[in-house]
Amino acid sequence: MYERSTEKGSVWVTMKRCECSFFFLCWFVRWFVDLGFLERSGFDADAFVLMCAASLKCAARLKKMEKKGQTVEYMCLVRATDGKRNISTSLAAKDYAKFQASYALVLKAHMHALKKRERKDRKKTVEAEKVPEKEPKKQKKSSSKKSSGSK
Amino acid sequence: MVYFDSWDEFVERSVQLFRADPITTRYVMKYRHCDGKLVLKVTDNRECLKFKTDQAQDAKKMEKLNNIFFALMTHGPDADISEVSGKEQAEQQQSKKGRGRRQ
């Protein structure tokens, strides 16, 4: 994406936290809907009830875990887009160090359009600032000399 | 929407925003190569914090912020950011030492 957008366009990378249990809940909801459709088309009713009960139990267990504050796994959702294509990934706590290292490499390799520090100009400005500071000192000295000479 | 002038203030406020509302807060990084501009945005759909730069030296700071947000998002809002920044500082010190020996 970074390579493709060198001439025009920009790249957006979004990071967001999402909980592991949230994924499960979404999955169960989708499962319910799918099963509902299956039942209408002549799916075995007993199997459907059993599956529903199992999924409800799992959902309830996850909620309990959340309430007790037990190991709720955090996931980091990373999405990237250039306006046309989207790519996304989710990171667990284990993978994040590895991903972050390779991500930093990609950024370093492609973010070379940013301006570097202009040291020469800075030196010039510093010198320009110093020169007027020196001048009044000289004047003071000369004035003091003059005053001493007049005496 | 506010563009921050100071980097430290932006980092502080964005971490505060994430800790206040970790579920809805997101961190967006926009990079435009042809203009050489980088815009960082942290928002929770109510408050929006932005930082714009075209300096290469700010890319390193941006990487630090990436690390901070990765740590916060994967380990939870109570995670220690000081570990991330502490490691980086140690690495910087080591690299400085290395340079000194070479000279």
Tab-separated table of N, CA, C and O in Angstrom, chain B residues 67 84-97:
chain	number	residue	atom	x	y	z
B	67	ASN	N	4.025	2.001	19.929
B	67	ASN	CA	4.347	0.990	20.940
B	67	ASN	C	3.455	1.146	22.164
B	67	ASN	O	2.960	0.162	22.714
B	84	VAL	N	7.594	0.291	28.197
B	84	VAL	CA	7.854	0.510	26.765
B	84	VAL	C	8.838	1.646	26.577
B	84	VAL	O	9.851	1.516	25.879
B	85	SER	N	8.551	2.771	27.227
B	85	SER	CA	9.420	3.935	27.063
B	85	SER	C	10.776	3.686	27.714
B	85	SER	O	11.802	4.125	27.216
B	86	GLY	N	10.775	2.936	28.854
B	86	GLY	CA	12.023	2.622	29.552
B	86	GLY	C	12.966	1.805	28.684
B	86	GLY	O	14.154	2.082	28.597
B	87	LYS	N	12.399	0.795	27.980
B	87	LYS	CA	13.198	-0.047	27.096
B	87	LYS	C	13.843	0.798	26.004
B	87	LYS	O	15.009	0.640	25.684
B	88	GLU	N	13.028	1.683	25.443
B	88	GLU	CA	13.534	2.512	24.340
B	88	GLU	C	14.668	3.408	24.802
B	88	GLU	O	15.670	3.563	24.122
B	89	GLN	N	14.480	3.966	25.986
B	89	GLN	CA	15.527	4.838	26.521
B	89	GLN	C	16.822	4.061	26.712
B	89	GLN	O	17.906	4.531	26.380
B	90	ALA	N	16.701	2.844	27.249
B	90	ALA	CA	17.880	2.003	27.467
B	90	ALA	C	18.560	1.710	26.139
B	90	ALA	O	19.787	1.771	26.027
B	91	GLU	N	17.736	1.408	25.105
B	91	GLU	CA	18.304	1.116	23.782
B	91	GLU	C	19.047	2.321	23.229
B	91	GLU	O	20.133	2.201	22.682
B	92	GLN	N	18.437	3.486	23.409
B	92	GLN	CA	19.062	4.713	22.923
B	92	GLN	C	20.412	4.929	23.602
B	92	GLN	O	21.403	5.274	22.968
B	93	GLN	N	20.420	4.694	24.914
B	93	GLN	CA	21.665	4.872	25.667
B	93	GLN	C	22.744	3.925	25.164
B	93	GLN	O	23.891	4.297	24.983
B	94	GLN	N	22.319	2.657	24.920
B	94	GLN	CA	23.281	1.666	24.423
B	94	GLN	C	23.848	2.087	23.075
B	94	GLN	O	25.043	1.998	22.850
B	95	SER	N	22.967	2.553	22.199
B	95	SER	CA	23.419	2.944	20.862
B	95	SER	C	24.382	4.124	20.963
B	95	SER	O	25.370	4.194	20.245
B	96	LYS	N	24.084	5.039	21.874
B	96	LYS	CA	24.971	6.188	22.063
B	96	LYS	C	26.354	5.727	22.514
B	96	LYS	O	27.381	6.177	22.029
B	97	LYS	N	26.347	4.757	23.463
B	97	LYS	CA	27.617	4.231	23.962
B	97	LYS	C	28.412	3.593	22.836
B	97	LYS	O	29.609	3.777	22.700
